[in-house]
Amino acid sequence: MAARSARSSTTRLLYSLCGGGGSINAASRSSTAALLAGSFHLRHFSAGSAAAARLREEKDVWWKESLQKLRNIGISAHIDSGKTTLTERVLYYTGRIHEIHEVRGKDGVGAKMDSMDLEREKGITIQSAATYCTWKDFQAVVVKERVEQSSNVDAGFFTLYYHSFKKVNIIDTPGHVDFTIEVERALRVLDGAILVLCSVGGVQSQSITVDRQMRRYEVPRLAFINKLDRMGADPWKVLNQARSKLRHHSAAVQMPIGLEEDFKGLVDLVNLKAYYFHGSSGETIVAEDIPANLEALALEKRRELVEAVSEVDDKLAEAFLSDEPISAADLEEAIRRATISRKFVPVFMGSAFKNKGVQPLLDGVLSYLPCPTEVSNYALDQTKDEEKVTLTGSPAGPLVALAFKLEEGRFGQLTYLRIYEGVIKKGDFIINVNTGKKVKVPRLVRMHSNEMEDIQQAHAGQIVAVFGVDCASGDTFTDGSVKYTMTSMSVPEPVMSLAISADSKDSGGNFSKALNRFQKEDPTFRVGLDPESGQTIISGMGELHLDIYVERMRREYKVLPFFYSNLMMTLTWFGVVKVGATVGKPRVNFRETITQRAEFDYLHKKQSGGQGQYGRVIGYVEPLPPGSGTKFEFENMLVGQAIPSNFVPAIEKGFKEAANSGSLIGHPVENIRICLTDGAAHAVDSSELAFKLAAIYAFRQCYTAAKPVILEPLMLVELKFPTEFQGPVTGDINKRKGMIVGNDQEADDCVITAHVPLNNMFGYSTALRSMTQGKGEFTMEYLEHSQVSQDVQTQLVNTYKATKSGD
Ligand SMILES: Nc1nc2c(ncn2[C@@H]2O[C@H](COP(=O)(O)OP(=O)(O)OP(=O)(O)O)[C@@H](O)[C@H]2O)c(=O)[nH]1
């Protein structure tokens, strides 16, 4: 009897190692899924507590090894660099998909990671998509142990197999700056990244933005120079641009064999071997000696690589300086150390579209990017005044997981989680530390683009999704034994707004459902109400961003939105709004601020009949120093009991409310500090309401004296067009009150960088197309809010007054 219970506890342990699904017999069968996932696999056992202890040890080793073989990476880049095309190849070579489909390919299927219809139609990525794959290094370890008979244990053998592959979780992110939040949240939870660069376009504006984001989240990265098959491909020029524009300390780890139409393969500069990619989809790699005509160049480039790595790696520097031969293994290790410590960016090359160079890049991901335990992550302990706690990244620790992305689906909310510590199992109760709510995990899945695979458990280092758990993006979950939160990601402020309403009462329900869902999923998409007109205002990161949501409303919620017309302008809304719909000019998100200190002394008094109101506030407003990072500051400088302290929060609330709408054009007032120095209260008539009103009126009283100004979003615009059109394009930028800050020549193209007010950029894609016979392209991203000129301010104030008096 005793023996049986000992056996059953070991059975349970093994059973849970197998994922808890099915019986032991079922688990012992060679299931492909289990092999792919990398799992324990039991053949036979008959053992007791000694065996259980042994298994526990084995389990620890397995966790450690499994984590060492895991990579969580993102693929980010400028628009159209080939991120989705590259990911499609990765999925194909790793066996996740069985056919390659192109972005906007002739077969009309589209790439796996662009699963939304809109993405496939437009050929752009809108939402980041997650997937995972396994690559090389299959391991089958057999543990065979004889267990002797003892008082409570049967004699016998157990044989334990475990298998594991190197695994890569990948997030493919959009390139367009309007969807930058998708890049932001992916990078927040990833351990490494591939920065894709176009071998013709080089380092473009959005490459600089995503590189900055990678820097912000301290993400080690590899660069992949894609499209070597294109005319004008010049990887060495792009490498130099990465050094100068991105300040990368980098060197190539490969060099091309031929370029453009003659691009045939790559020389691996670490191993000094040439690789060619044969087969209909480049699946067969043939390694050969370096072609004789490239040998000298390959040696020179290898030396360049060794020198660059030696500059940031002492161990390699020692060997390099003493002129010792440097083996491939030593060089690989040094590159790994330098990349993980973010001192070096190894540069890979290839053509995703022509199926060349993708497998060596995948090898590079495993060789040079960190596994989850090599990246330090920390949380804030809410029980110790937000003290920083370094997370071990071990599955043995308490559960700590960050919800970094939400999607509302037919079956409820799908929440993407990055697990930083511990294990999460289906059916577990977990605590949302931000809300204090305890929730059950009804379903745990692993994502493969828009497909899901149910799993029973997931451990530290993994990226999974849970179904039916209500939470906000950025919430932290634990098992309740700790109260940690992860710092959240940086969310940019929306720069553009649009008034919108449903076409009929019938679609009103769907209209608000759609708005609620989009707002919850995307922190850069906001919905508000214009207090004066009562219109619903949607705000986002740009025209394309708002356009995509309007189109999704039509398709997914069957709402035909009606746009209010401010200026009765009919715009062709990126070709989406048809039937001549009247579209109001989208509103730019202006802000107001003050330029000098102004005093206030306001008494709000109503003492005739009924309950009286009495509150006096005295103090001053002043501009916050530039770059202070705070938008609104309130300082209570009261000494003594002129105003009882219980009224101070109401005063702060009043000032905050007043600052929501400045009196110049009704936009929020920012960069302002309010100091309350004195005041007066009445024993009977003072109330929170009286003081709140006093603060609102005090703000209005002193606002003009504080010399308010209007700020507008200024955009960083990058234009590329054939040089012959330089005259009209630069003339047009000047007309739009833009300031040209960079002018470069790239082959036959002119590349101009300019700062232009967003308010003057509406309809620019159409204008540029007609100025350049459709050959020009541009990207635009938010730079800063800057003060408008005096004449623009007068014009805006007059328009605001006219609208108000017309209401
Ligand atoms: N010639 C050539 N074209 C490529 C290569 N890689 C991608 N393309 C093409 O470039 C275009 C853009 O490719 P995508 O994979 O959608 O680029 P992306 O970076 O994912 O695009 P966004 O996510 O919308 O920014 C498509 O037409 C691809 O077929 C390449 O290696 N060579």
PDB file of C-alpha atoms in Angstrom, residues 566-755:
ATOM      1  CA  ASN A 566     -15.771  71.502 -40.168  1.00  0.00           C
ATOM      2  CA  LEU A 567     -14.707  73.118 -43.374  1.00  0.00           C
ATOM      3  CA  MET A 568     -16.959  71.258 -45.778  1.00  0.00           C
ATOM      4  CA  MET A 569     -13.931  69.854 -47.476  1.00  0.00           C
ATOM      5  CA  THR A 570     -14.316  66.688 -49.426  1.00  0.00           C
ATOM      6  CA  LEU A 571     -11.176  64.685 -49.049  1.00  0.00           C
ATOM      7  CA  THR A 572     -10.345  61.445 -50.667  1.00  0.00           C
ATOM      8  CA  TRP A 573      -9.608  59.647 -47.497  1.00  0.00           C
ATOM      9  CA  PHE A 574      -6.642  57.599 -48.702  1.00  0.00           C
ATOM     10  CA  GLY A 575      -9.073  56.122 -51.217  1.00  0.00           C
ATOM     11  CA  VAL A 576     -11.123  54.558 -48.430  1.00  0.00           C
ATOM     12  CA  VAL A 577     -14.087  56.887 -48.100  1.00  0.00           C
ATOM     13  CA  LYS A 578     -16.090  56.451 -51.239  1.00  0.00           C
ATOM     14  CA  VAL A 579     -19.468  57.786 -52.394  1.00  0.00           C
ATOM     15  CA  GLY A 580     -18.246  61.353 -51.996  1.00  0.00           C
ATOM     16  CA  ALA A 581     -18.683  61.351 -48.268  1.00  0.00           C
ATOM     17  CA  THR A 582     -18.203  64.748 -46.757  1.00  0.00           C
ATOM     18  CA  VAL A 583     -15.221  64.584 -44.503  1.00  0.00           C
ATOM     19  CA  GLY A 584     -14.266  67.206 -41.997  1.00  0.00           C
ATOM     20  CA  LYS A 585     -10.664  68.227 -41.929  1.00  0.00           C
ATOM     21  CA  PRO A 586      -9.184  66.175 -39.119  1.00  0.00           C
ATOM     22  CA  ARG A 587      -8.247  68.375 -36.194  1.00  0.00           C
ATOM     23  CA  VAL A 588      -4.720  68.744 -35.067  1.00  0.00           C
ATOM     24  CA  ASN A 589      -4.176  68.309 -31.344  1.00  0.00           C
ATOM     25  CA  PHE A 590      -3.065  71.812 -30.436  1.00  0.00           C
ATOM     26  CA  ARG A 591      -2.063  72.618 -26.894  1.00  0.00           C
ATOM     27  CA  GLU A 592      -1.836  75.845 -24.971  1.00  0.00           C
ATOM     28  CA  THR A 593       0.786  76.923 -22.513  1.00  0.00           C
ATOM     29  CA  ILE A 594       1.771  80.052 -20.609  1.00  0.00           C
ATOM     30  CA  THR A 595       4.959  82.060 -20.981  1.00  0.00           C
ATOM     31  CA  GLN A 596       5.160  84.045 -17.756  1.00  0.00           C
ATOM     32  CA  ARG A 597       4.179  84.061 -14.117  1.00  0.00           C
ATOM     33  CA  ALA A 598       0.831  85.613 -13.143  1.00  0.00           C
ATOM     34  CA  GLU A 599      -0.790  86.119  -9.760  1.00  0.00           C
ATOM     35  CA  PHE A 600      -4.339  85.156  -8.817  1.00  0.00           C
ATOM     36  CA  ASP A 601      -6.538  86.207  -5.925  1.00  0.00           C
ATOM     37  CA  TYR A 602     -10.100  85.089  -6.359  1.00  0.00           C
ATOM     38  CA  LEU A 603     -12.986  85.070  -3.934  1.00  0.00           C
ATOM     39  CA  HIS A 604     -15.970  82.951  -4.833  1.00  0.00           C
ATOM     40  CA  LYS A 605     -18.820  84.094  -2.628  1.00  0.00           C
ATOM     41  CA  LYS A 606     -22.566  83.451  -2.812  1.00  0.00           C
ATOM     42  CA  GLN A 607     -24.259  84.178   0.440  1.00  0.00           C
ATOM     43  CA  SER A 608     -27.755  85.249  -0.529  1.00  0.00           C
ATOM     44  CA  GLY A 609     -30.440  82.747   0.403  1.00  0.00           C
ATOM     45  CA  GLY A 610     -30.024  79.005   1.139  1.00  0.00           C
ATOM     46  CA  GLN A 611     -26.697  77.286   1.660  1.00  0.00           C
ATOM     47  CA  GLY A 612     -23.920  79.823   0.961  1.00  0.00           C
ATOM     48  CA  GLN A 613     -20.691  79.339  -0.956  1.00  0.00           C
ATOM     49  CA  TYR A 614     -17.418  80.872   0.180  1.00  0.00           C
ATOM     50  CA  GLY A 615     -13.858  80.214  -0.928  1.00  0.00           C
ATOM     51  CA  ARG A 616     -10.891  82.438  -1.588  1.00  0.00           C
ATOM     52  CA  VAL A 617      -7.698  81.294  -3.261  1.00  0.00           C
ATOM     53  CA  ILE A 618      -4.470  83.278  -3.591  1.00  0.00           C
ATOM     54  CA  GLY A 619      -1.287  82.272  -5.406  1.00  0.00           C
ATOM     55  CA  TYR A 620       0.363  82.279  -8.780  1.00  0.00           C
ATOM     56  CA  VAL A 621       0.751  80.271 -11.984  1.00  0.00           C
ATOM     57  CA  GLU A 622       4.066  79.905 -13.775  1.00  0.00           C
ATOM     58  CA  PRO A 623       5.451  77.972 -16.751  1.00  0.00           C
ATOM     59  CA  LEU A 624       7.375  74.794 -15.941  1.00  0.00           C
ATOM     60  CA  PRO A 625      10.961  74.774 -17.190  1.00  0.00           C
ATOM     61  CA  PRO A 626      11.222  73.326 -20.728  1.00  0.00           C
ATOM     62  CA  GLY A 627      11.785  69.575 -20.805  1.00  0.00           C
ATOM     63  CA  SER A 628      10.549  69.078 -17.235  1.00  0.00           C
ATOM     64  CA  GLY A 629       8.416  66.189 -18.471  1.00  0.00           C
ATOM     65  CA  THR A 630       5.420  67.109 -16.300  1.00  0.00           C
ATOM     66  CA  LYS A 631       2.360  68.670 -17.816  1.00  0.00           C
ATOM     67  CA  PHE A 632       0.664  69.961 -14.701  1.00  0.00           C
ATOM     68  CA  GLU A 633       2.008  70.578 -11.247  1.00  0.00           C
ATOM     69  CA  PHE A 634       0.153  71.806  -8.209  1.00  0.00           C
ATOM     70  CA  GLU A 635       1.961  72.949  -5.115  1.00  0.00           C
ATOM     71  CA  ASN A 636       0.324  73.602  -1.798  1.00  0.00           C
ATOM     72  CA  MET A 637       2.416  76.380  -0.186  1.00  0.00           C
ATOM     73  CA  LEU A 638      -0.143  77.295   2.468  1.00  0.00           C
ATOM     74  CA  VAL A 639       1.152  78.083   5.904  1.00  0.00           C
ATOM     75  CA  GLY A 640      -1.294  78.156   8.739  1.00  0.00           C
ATOM     76  CA  GLN A 641      -4.968  77.381   8.555  1.00  0.00           C
ATOM     77  CA  ALA A 642      -6.211  80.048   6.098  1.00  0.00           C
ATOM     78  CA  ILE A 643      -7.802  77.208   4.138  1.00  0.00           C
ATOM     79  CA  PRO A 644      -8.575  73.975   6.006  1.00  0.00           C
ATOM     80  CA  SER A 645      -6.483  71.194   4.463  1.00  0.00           C
ATOM     81  CA  ASN A 646      -9.529  69.081   3.547  1.00  0.00           C
ATOM     82  CA  PHE A 647     -10.427  71.651   0.864  1.00  0.00           C
ATOM     83  CA  VAL A 648      -7.024  71.577  -0.866  1.00  0.00           C
ATOM     84  CA  PRO A 649      -7.737  68.484  -3.057  1.00  0.00           C
ATOM     85  CA  ALA A 650     -10.885  70.226  -4.354  1.00  0.00           C
ATOM     86  CA  ILE A 651      -8.804  73.297  -5.230  1.00  0.00           C
ATOM     87  CA  GLU A 652      -6.284  71.152  -7.124  1.00  0.00           C
ATOM     88  CA  LYS A 653      -9.169  69.444  -8.933  1.00  0.00           C
ATOM     89  CA  GLY A 654     -10.606  72.838  -9.914  1.00  0.00           C
ATOM     90  CA  PHE A 655      -7.296  74.021 -11.390  1.00  0.00           C
ATOM     91  CA  LYS A 656      -6.849  70.727 -13.243  1.00  0.00           C
ATOM     92  CA  GLU A 657     -10.330  70.978 -14.706  1.00  0.00           C
ATOM     93  CA  ALA A 658      -9.755  74.575 -15.791  1.00  0.00           C
ATOM     94  CA  ALA A 659      -6.443  73.605 -17.432  1.00  0.00           C
ATOM     95  CA  ASN A 660      -8.260  71.015 -19.556  1.00  0.00           C
ATOM     96  CA  SER A 661      -9.519  73.795 -21.738  1.00  0.00           C
ATOM     97  CA  GLY A 662      -7.504  76.969 -22.196  1.00  0.00           C
ATOM     98  CA  SER A 663      -9.395  80.090 -23.134  1.00  0.00           C
ATOM     99  CA  LEU A 664      -7.415  80.787 -26.325  1.00  0.00           C
ATOM    100  CA  ILE A 665      -8.817  77.925 -28.425  1.00  0.00           C
ATOM    101  CA  GLY A 666     -10.232  75.512 -25.834  1.00  0.00           C
ATOM    102  CA  HIS A 667      -7.289  73.049 -25.970  1.00  0.00           C
ATOM    103  CA  PRO A 668      -5.508  71.596 -22.918  1.00  0.00           C
ATOM    104  CA  VAL A 669      -3.018  73.849 -21.146  1.00  0.00           C
ATOM    105  CA  GLU A 670       0.291  72.156 -20.408  1.00  0.00           C
ATOM    106  CA  ASN A 671       3.650  72.780 -18.751  1.00  0.00           C
ATOM    107  CA  ILE A 672       2.052  74.743 -15.991  1.00  0.00           C
ATOM    108  CA  ARG A 673       2.716  74.971 -12.268  1.00  0.00           C
ATOM    109  CA  ILE A 674       0.159  76.307  -9.858  1.00  0.00           C
ATOM    110  CA  CYS A 675       1.188  77.471  -6.410  1.00  0.00           C
ATOM    111  CA  LEU A 676      -1.421  78.042  -3.755  1.00  0.00           C
ATOM    112  CA  THR A 677       0.008  80.440  -1.179  1.00  0.00           C
ATOM    113  CA  ASP A 678      -2.955  81.798   0.760  1.00  0.00           C
ATOM    114  CA  GLY A 679      -6.725  82.089   0.861  1.00  0.00           C
ATOM    115  CA  ALA A 680      -9.689  82.313   3.157  1.00  0.00           C
ATOM    116  CA  ALA A 681     -12.533  80.101   4.303  1.00  0.00           C
ATOM    117  CA  HIS A 682     -15.861  80.618   6.041  1.00  0.00           C
ATOM    118  CA  ALA A 683     -16.842  78.480   9.007  1.00  0.00           C
ATOM    119  CA  VAL A 684     -20.289  77.641   7.568  1.00  0.00           C
ATOM    120  CA  ASP A 685     -20.369  78.487   3.869  1.00  0.00           C
ATOM    121  CA  SER A 686     -17.088  76.996   2.693  1.00  0.00           C
ATOM    122  CA  SER A 687     -17.360  73.670   0.894  1.00  0.00           C
ATOM    123  CA  GLU A 688     -15.387  71.557  -1.566  1.00  0.00           C
ATOM    124  CA  LEU A 689     -17.598  72.851  -4.377  1.00  0.00           C
ATOM    125  CA  ALA A 690     -17.033  76.482  -3.396  1.00  0.00           C
ATOM    126  CA  PHE A 691     -13.239  76.027  -3.430  1.00  0.00           C
ATOM    127  CA  LYS A 692     -13.278  74.051  -6.687  1.00  0.00           C
ATOM    128  CA  LEU A 693     -15.248  76.851  -8.360  1.00  0.00           C
ATOM    129  CA  ALA A 694     -12.924  79.467  -6.859  1.00  0.00           C
ATOM    130  CA  ALA A 695      -9.949  77.636  -8.429  1.00  0.00           C
ATOM    131  CA  ILE A 696     -11.629  77.440 -11.862  1.00  0.00           C
ATOM    132  CA  TYR A 697     -12.426  81.170 -11.839  1.00  0.00           C
ATOM    133  CA  ALA A 698      -8.975  82.052 -10.457  1.00  0.00           C
ATOM    134  CA  PHE A 699      -7.346  80.193 -13.342  1.00  0.00           C
ATOM    135  CA  ARG A 700      -9.457  82.049 -15.894  1.00  0.00           C
ATOM    136  CA  GLN A 701      -8.765  85.336 -14.103  1.00  0.00           C
ATOM    137  CA  CYS A 702      -4.987  85.116 -14.380  1.00  0.00           C
ATOM    138  CA  TYR A 703      -4.690  83.228 -17.678  1.00  0.00           C
ATOM    139  CA  THR A 704      -4.378  86.237 -20.000  1.00  0.00           C
ATOM    140  CA  ALA A 705      -1.809  87.885 -17.735  1.00  0.00           C
ATOM    141  CA  ALA A 706       0.291  84.706 -17.998  1.00  0.00           C
ATOM    142  CA  LYS A 707       0.642  85.441 -21.761  1.00  0.00           C
ATOM    143  CA  PRO A 708      -0.680  82.159 -23.159  1.00  0.00           C
ATOM    144  CA  VAL A 709       0.482  80.783 -26.511  1.00  0.00           C
ATOM    145  CA  ILE A 710      -0.637  77.953 -28.772  1.00  0.00           C
ATOM    146  CA  LEU A 711       1.566  74.922 -29.438  1.00  0.00           C
ATOM    147  CA  GLU A 712       1.141  72.719 -32.478  1.00  0.00           C
ATOM    148  CA  PRO A 713       2.539  69.279 -33.367  1.00  0.00           C
ATOM    149  CA  LEU A 714       5.621  69.615 -35.525  1.00  0.00           C
ATOM    150  CA  MET A 715       6.400  66.624 -37.703  1.00  0.00           C
ATOM    151  CA  LEU A 716       9.695  65.194 -38.854  1.00  0.00           C
ATOM    152  CA  VAL A 717       9.109  64.566 -42.566  1.00  0.00           C
ATOM    153  CA  GLU A 718      11.448  62.536 -44.743  1.00  0.00           C
ATOM    154  CA  LEU A 719      10.957  62.763 -48.500  1.00  0.00           C
ATOM    155  CA  LYS A 720      12.577  60.762 -51.254  1.00  0.00           C
ATOM    156  CA  PHE A 721      11.957  61.584 -54.905  1.00  0.00           C
ATOM    157  CA  PRO A 722      13.824  61.755 -58.223  1.00  0.00           C
ATOM    158  CA  THR A 723      16.127  64.791 -58.224  1.00  0.00           C
ATOM    159  CA  GLU A 724      14.398  66.337 -61.250  1.00  0.00           C
ATOM    160  CA  PHE A 725      11.452  67.252 -58.994  1.00  0.00           C
ATOM    161  CA  GLN A 726      13.546  69.020 -56.352  1.00  0.00           C
ATOM    162  CA  GLY A 727      12.326  72.537 -57.278  1.00  0.00           C
ATOM    163  CA  PRO A 728       8.556  72.027 -56.914  1.00  0.00           C
ATOM    164  CA  VAL A 729       8.864  69.708 -53.871  1.00  0.00           C
ATOM    165  CA  THR A 730      11.072  72.047 -51.818  1.00  0.00           C
ATOM    166  CA  GLY A 731       8.957  75.026 -52.900  1.00  0.00           C
ATOM    167  CA  ASP A 732       5.863  73.229 -51.634  1.00  0.00           C
ATOM    168  CA  ILE A 733       7.531  72.414 -48.298  1.00  0.00           C
ATOM    169  CA  ASN A 734       8.345  76.120 -47.862  1.00  0.00           C
ATOM    170  CA  LYS A 735       4.733  77.010 -48.669  1.00  0.00           C
ATOM    171  CA  ARG A 736       3.639  74.633 -45.932  1.00  0.00           C
ATOM    172  CA  LYS A 737       5.864  76.577 -43.515  1.00  0.00           C
ATOM    173  CA  GLY A 738       8.298  73.675 -43.294  1.00  0.00           C
ATOM    174  CA  MET A 739      11.951  74.032 -42.417  1.00  0.00           C
ATOM    175  CA  ILE A 740      14.354  71.895 -44.430  1.00  0.00           C
ATOM    176  CA  VAL A 741      16.971  70.432 -42.064  1.00  0.00           C
ATOM    177  CA  GLY A 742      18.675  67.862 -44.304  1.00  0.00           C
ATOM    178  CA  ASN A 743      19.302  67.421 -47.998  1.00  0.00           C
ATOM    179  CA  ASP A 744      21.099  64.299 -49.296  1.00  0.00           C
ATOM    180  CA  GLN A 745      21.618  62.681 -52.628  1.00  0.00           C
ATOM    181  CA  GLU A 746      21.125  58.902 -52.986  1.00  0.00           C
ATOM    182  CA  ALA A 747      21.877  57.723 -56.537  1.00  0.00           C
ATOM    183  CA  ASP A 748      19.257  59.543 -58.671  1.00  0.00           C
ATOM    184  CA  ASP A 749      17.111  60.432 -55.698  1.00  0.00           C
ATOM    185  CA  CYS A 750      16.986  63.461 -53.506  1.00  0.00           C
ATOM    186  CA  VAL A 751      16.359  62.787 -49.790  1.00  0.00           C
ATOM    187  CA  ILE A 752      15.030  65.758 -47.866  1.00  0.00           C
ATOM    188  CA  THR A 753      14.358  65.953 -44.160  1.00  0.00           C
ATOM    189  CA  ALA A 754      12.138  68.766 -42.950  1.00  0.00           C
ATOM    190  CA  HIS A 755      10.210  69.933 -39.899  1.00  0.00           C
TER     191      HIS A 755
END
